[in-house]
GROMACS .gro file of C-alpha atoms in nm:
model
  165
    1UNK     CA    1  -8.698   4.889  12.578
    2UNK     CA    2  -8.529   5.147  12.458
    3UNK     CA    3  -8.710   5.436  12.554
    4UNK     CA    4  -9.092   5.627  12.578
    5UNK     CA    5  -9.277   5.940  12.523
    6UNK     CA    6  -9.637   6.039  12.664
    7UNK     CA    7  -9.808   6.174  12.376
    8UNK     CA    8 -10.061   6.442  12.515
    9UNK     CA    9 -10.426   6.380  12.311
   10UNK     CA   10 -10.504   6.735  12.410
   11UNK     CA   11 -10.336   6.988  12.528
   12UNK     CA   12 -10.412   7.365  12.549
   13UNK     CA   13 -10.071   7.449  12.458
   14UNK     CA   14 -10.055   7.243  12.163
   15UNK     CA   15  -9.771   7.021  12.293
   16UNK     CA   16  -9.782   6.664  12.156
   17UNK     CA   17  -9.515   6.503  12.355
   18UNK     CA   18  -9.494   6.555  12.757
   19UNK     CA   19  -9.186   6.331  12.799
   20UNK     CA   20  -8.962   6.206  12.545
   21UNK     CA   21  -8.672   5.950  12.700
   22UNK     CA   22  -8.408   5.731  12.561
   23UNK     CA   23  -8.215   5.502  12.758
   24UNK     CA   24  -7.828   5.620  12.831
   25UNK     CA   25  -7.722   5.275  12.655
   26UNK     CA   26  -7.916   5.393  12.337
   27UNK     CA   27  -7.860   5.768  12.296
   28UNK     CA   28  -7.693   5.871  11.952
   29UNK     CA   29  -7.845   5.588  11.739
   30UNK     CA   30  -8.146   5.757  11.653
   31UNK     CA   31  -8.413   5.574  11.837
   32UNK     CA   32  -8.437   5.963  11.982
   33UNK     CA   33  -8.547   6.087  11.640
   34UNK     CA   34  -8.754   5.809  11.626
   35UNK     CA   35  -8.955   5.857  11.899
   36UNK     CA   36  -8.960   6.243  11.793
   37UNK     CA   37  -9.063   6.136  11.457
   38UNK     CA   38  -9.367   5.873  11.583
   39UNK     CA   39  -9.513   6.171  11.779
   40UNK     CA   40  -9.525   6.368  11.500
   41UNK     CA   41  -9.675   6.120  11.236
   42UNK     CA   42  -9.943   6.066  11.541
   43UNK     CA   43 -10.021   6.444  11.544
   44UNK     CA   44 -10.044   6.436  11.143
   45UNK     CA   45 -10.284   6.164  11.196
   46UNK     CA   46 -10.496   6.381  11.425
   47UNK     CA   47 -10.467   6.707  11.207
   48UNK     CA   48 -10.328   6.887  11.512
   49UNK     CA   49  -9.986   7.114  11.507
   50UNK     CA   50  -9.797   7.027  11.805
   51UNK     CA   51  -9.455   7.156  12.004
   52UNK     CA   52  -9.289   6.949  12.247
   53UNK     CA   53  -9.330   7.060  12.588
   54UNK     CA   54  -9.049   7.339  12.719
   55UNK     CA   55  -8.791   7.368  12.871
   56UNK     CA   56  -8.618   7.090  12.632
   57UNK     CA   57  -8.324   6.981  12.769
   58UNK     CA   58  -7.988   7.019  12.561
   59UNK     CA   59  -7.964   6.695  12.415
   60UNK     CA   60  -8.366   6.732  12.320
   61UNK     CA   61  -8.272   7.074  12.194
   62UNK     CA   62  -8.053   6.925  11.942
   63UNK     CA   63  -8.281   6.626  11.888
   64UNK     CA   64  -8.561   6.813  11.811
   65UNK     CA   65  -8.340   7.100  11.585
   66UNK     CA   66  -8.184   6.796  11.411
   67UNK     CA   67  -8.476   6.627  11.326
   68UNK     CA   68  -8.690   7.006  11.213
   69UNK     CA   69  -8.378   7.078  10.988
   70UNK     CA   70  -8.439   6.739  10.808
   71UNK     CA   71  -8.812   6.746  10.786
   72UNK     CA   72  -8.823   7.070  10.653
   73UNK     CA   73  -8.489   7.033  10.440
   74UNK     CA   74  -8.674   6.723  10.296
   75UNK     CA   75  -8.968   6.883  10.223
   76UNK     CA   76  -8.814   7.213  10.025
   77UNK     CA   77  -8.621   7.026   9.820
   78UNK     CA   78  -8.911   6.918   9.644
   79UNK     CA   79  -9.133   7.228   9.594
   80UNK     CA   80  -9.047   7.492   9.379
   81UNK     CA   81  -9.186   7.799   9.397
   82UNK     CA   82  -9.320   7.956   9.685
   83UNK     CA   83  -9.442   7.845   9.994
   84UNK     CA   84  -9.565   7.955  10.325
   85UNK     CA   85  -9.435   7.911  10.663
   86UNK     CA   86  -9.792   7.810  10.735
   87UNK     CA   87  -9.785   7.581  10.511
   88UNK     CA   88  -9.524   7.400  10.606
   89UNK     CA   89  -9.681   7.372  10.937
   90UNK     CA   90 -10.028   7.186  10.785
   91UNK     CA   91  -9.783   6.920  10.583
   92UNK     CA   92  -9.539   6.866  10.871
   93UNK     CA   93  -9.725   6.950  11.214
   94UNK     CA   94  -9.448   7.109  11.361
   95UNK     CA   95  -9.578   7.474  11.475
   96UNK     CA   96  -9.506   7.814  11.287
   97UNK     CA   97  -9.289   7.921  11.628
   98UNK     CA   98  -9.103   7.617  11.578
   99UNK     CA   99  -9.035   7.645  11.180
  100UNK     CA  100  -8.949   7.993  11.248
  101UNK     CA  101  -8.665   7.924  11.487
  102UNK     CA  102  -8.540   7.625  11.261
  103UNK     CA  103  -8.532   7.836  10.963
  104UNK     CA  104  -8.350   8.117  11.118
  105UNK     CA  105  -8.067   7.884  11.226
  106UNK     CA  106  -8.051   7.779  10.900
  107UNK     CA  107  -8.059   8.125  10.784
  108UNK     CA  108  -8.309   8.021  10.541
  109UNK     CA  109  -8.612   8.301  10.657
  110UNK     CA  110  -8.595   8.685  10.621
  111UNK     CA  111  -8.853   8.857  10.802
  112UNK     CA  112  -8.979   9.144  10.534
  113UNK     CA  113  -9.329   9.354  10.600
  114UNK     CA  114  -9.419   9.201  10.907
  115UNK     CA  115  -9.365   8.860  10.786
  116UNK     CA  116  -9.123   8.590  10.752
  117UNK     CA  117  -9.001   8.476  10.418
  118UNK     CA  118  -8.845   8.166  10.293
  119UNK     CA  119  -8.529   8.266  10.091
  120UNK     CA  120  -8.409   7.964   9.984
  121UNK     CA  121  -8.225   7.826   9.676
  122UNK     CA  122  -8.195   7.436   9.604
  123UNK     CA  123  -7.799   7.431   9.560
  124UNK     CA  124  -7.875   7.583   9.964
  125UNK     CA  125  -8.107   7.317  10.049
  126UNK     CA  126  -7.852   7.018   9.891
  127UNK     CA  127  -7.592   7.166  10.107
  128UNK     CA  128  -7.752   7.158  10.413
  129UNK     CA  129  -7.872   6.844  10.384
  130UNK     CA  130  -7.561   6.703  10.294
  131UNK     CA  131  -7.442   6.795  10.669
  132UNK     CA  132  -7.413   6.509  10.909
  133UNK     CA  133  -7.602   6.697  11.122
  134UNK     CA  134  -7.939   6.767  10.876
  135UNK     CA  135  -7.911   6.408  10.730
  136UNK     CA  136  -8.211   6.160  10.717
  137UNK     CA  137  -8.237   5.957  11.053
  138UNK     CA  138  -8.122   5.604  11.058
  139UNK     CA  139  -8.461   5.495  11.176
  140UNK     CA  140  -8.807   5.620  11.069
  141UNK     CA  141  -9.162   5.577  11.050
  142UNK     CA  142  -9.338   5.334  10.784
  143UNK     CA  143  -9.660   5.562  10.794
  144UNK     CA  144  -9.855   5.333  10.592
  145UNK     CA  145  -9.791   5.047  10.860
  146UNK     CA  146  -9.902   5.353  11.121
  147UNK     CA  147 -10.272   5.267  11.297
  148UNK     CA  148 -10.392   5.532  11.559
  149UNK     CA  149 -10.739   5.582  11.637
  150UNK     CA  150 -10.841   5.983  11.640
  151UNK     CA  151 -10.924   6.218  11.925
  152UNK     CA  152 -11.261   6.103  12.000
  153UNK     CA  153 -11.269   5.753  11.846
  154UNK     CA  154 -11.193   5.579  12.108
  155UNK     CA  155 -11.361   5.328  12.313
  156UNK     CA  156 -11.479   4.966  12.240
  157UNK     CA  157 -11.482   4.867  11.866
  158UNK     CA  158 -11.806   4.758  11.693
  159UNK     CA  159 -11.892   4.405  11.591
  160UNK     CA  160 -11.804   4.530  11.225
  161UNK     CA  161 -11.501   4.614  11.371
  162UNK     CA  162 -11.419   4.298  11.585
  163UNK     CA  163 -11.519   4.093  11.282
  164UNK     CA  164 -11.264   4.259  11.024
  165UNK     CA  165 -10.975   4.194  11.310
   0.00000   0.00000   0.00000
């Protein structure tokens, strides 16, 4: 073992992770983003926006900013036009408040009449993600190979279900 979370199935604060951990022996080889990652695909699979639950500590801090940066690095490299901080939110599950907060380290957001605004140019986005610290994690999720029964769904399978097993 190298570490756990507890994912939270519903939570009135939207947090889908309670506890994240990684082993001392283990830290800094990106089982951390792993787990971080996992709890995200999870939420993604249950349509639900999610936040981790605060205070982080400063290692999750960074962990969790690291792993934002990427996600949403990754993802604007590929659109081109505009899009919406909301947006991002439905296609990555990581809340507004949170995408907010990453984007303004990045200094990547103006807020303009009341609302933020991505101001972003692709040369930007390459750069940033050619920083050791925005990179792609060393380990991440095969969501195809994901299976995670939804909110609601659970309980005993049917005979159908027993019978494709």
């Amino acid at each position: 073992m190298v570490g756990y979370f507890s994912k939270e199935r519903v939570s009135p604060d939207n947090h889908n992770v309670a506890c994240i951990l990684t082993l001392p022996p283990y830290q800094r080889k990106g089982y951390g983003k792993f787990l971080i990652q996992f709890s995200y695909e999870l939420s993604k699979k249950d349509s639900q926006v999610g936040t981790p639950e605060k205070p982080l500590s400063d290692l999750g801090k960074l962990s969790y900013r690291s792993y934002w940066s990427w996600v949403l690095l990754d993802l604007l490299k590929d659109l081109h036009g505009t899009v919406s901080i909301k947006e991002l939110s439905n296609r990555t599950s990581i809340t507004e408040d949170d995408i907010i907060s990453t984007l303004q380290m990045l200094n990547i957001v103006k807020y303009w009449k009341g609302q933020h605004i991505i101001c972003v140019t692709p040369k930007q986005v390459e750069e940033h993600l050619k920083s050791e610290n925005y990179r792609r994690p060393l380990l991440t999720v095969q969501q195809e190979a994901l299976k995670w029964l939804q909110k609601g769904k659970r309980g005993r399978p049917s005979k159908k279900q027993k019978s494709n097993d």
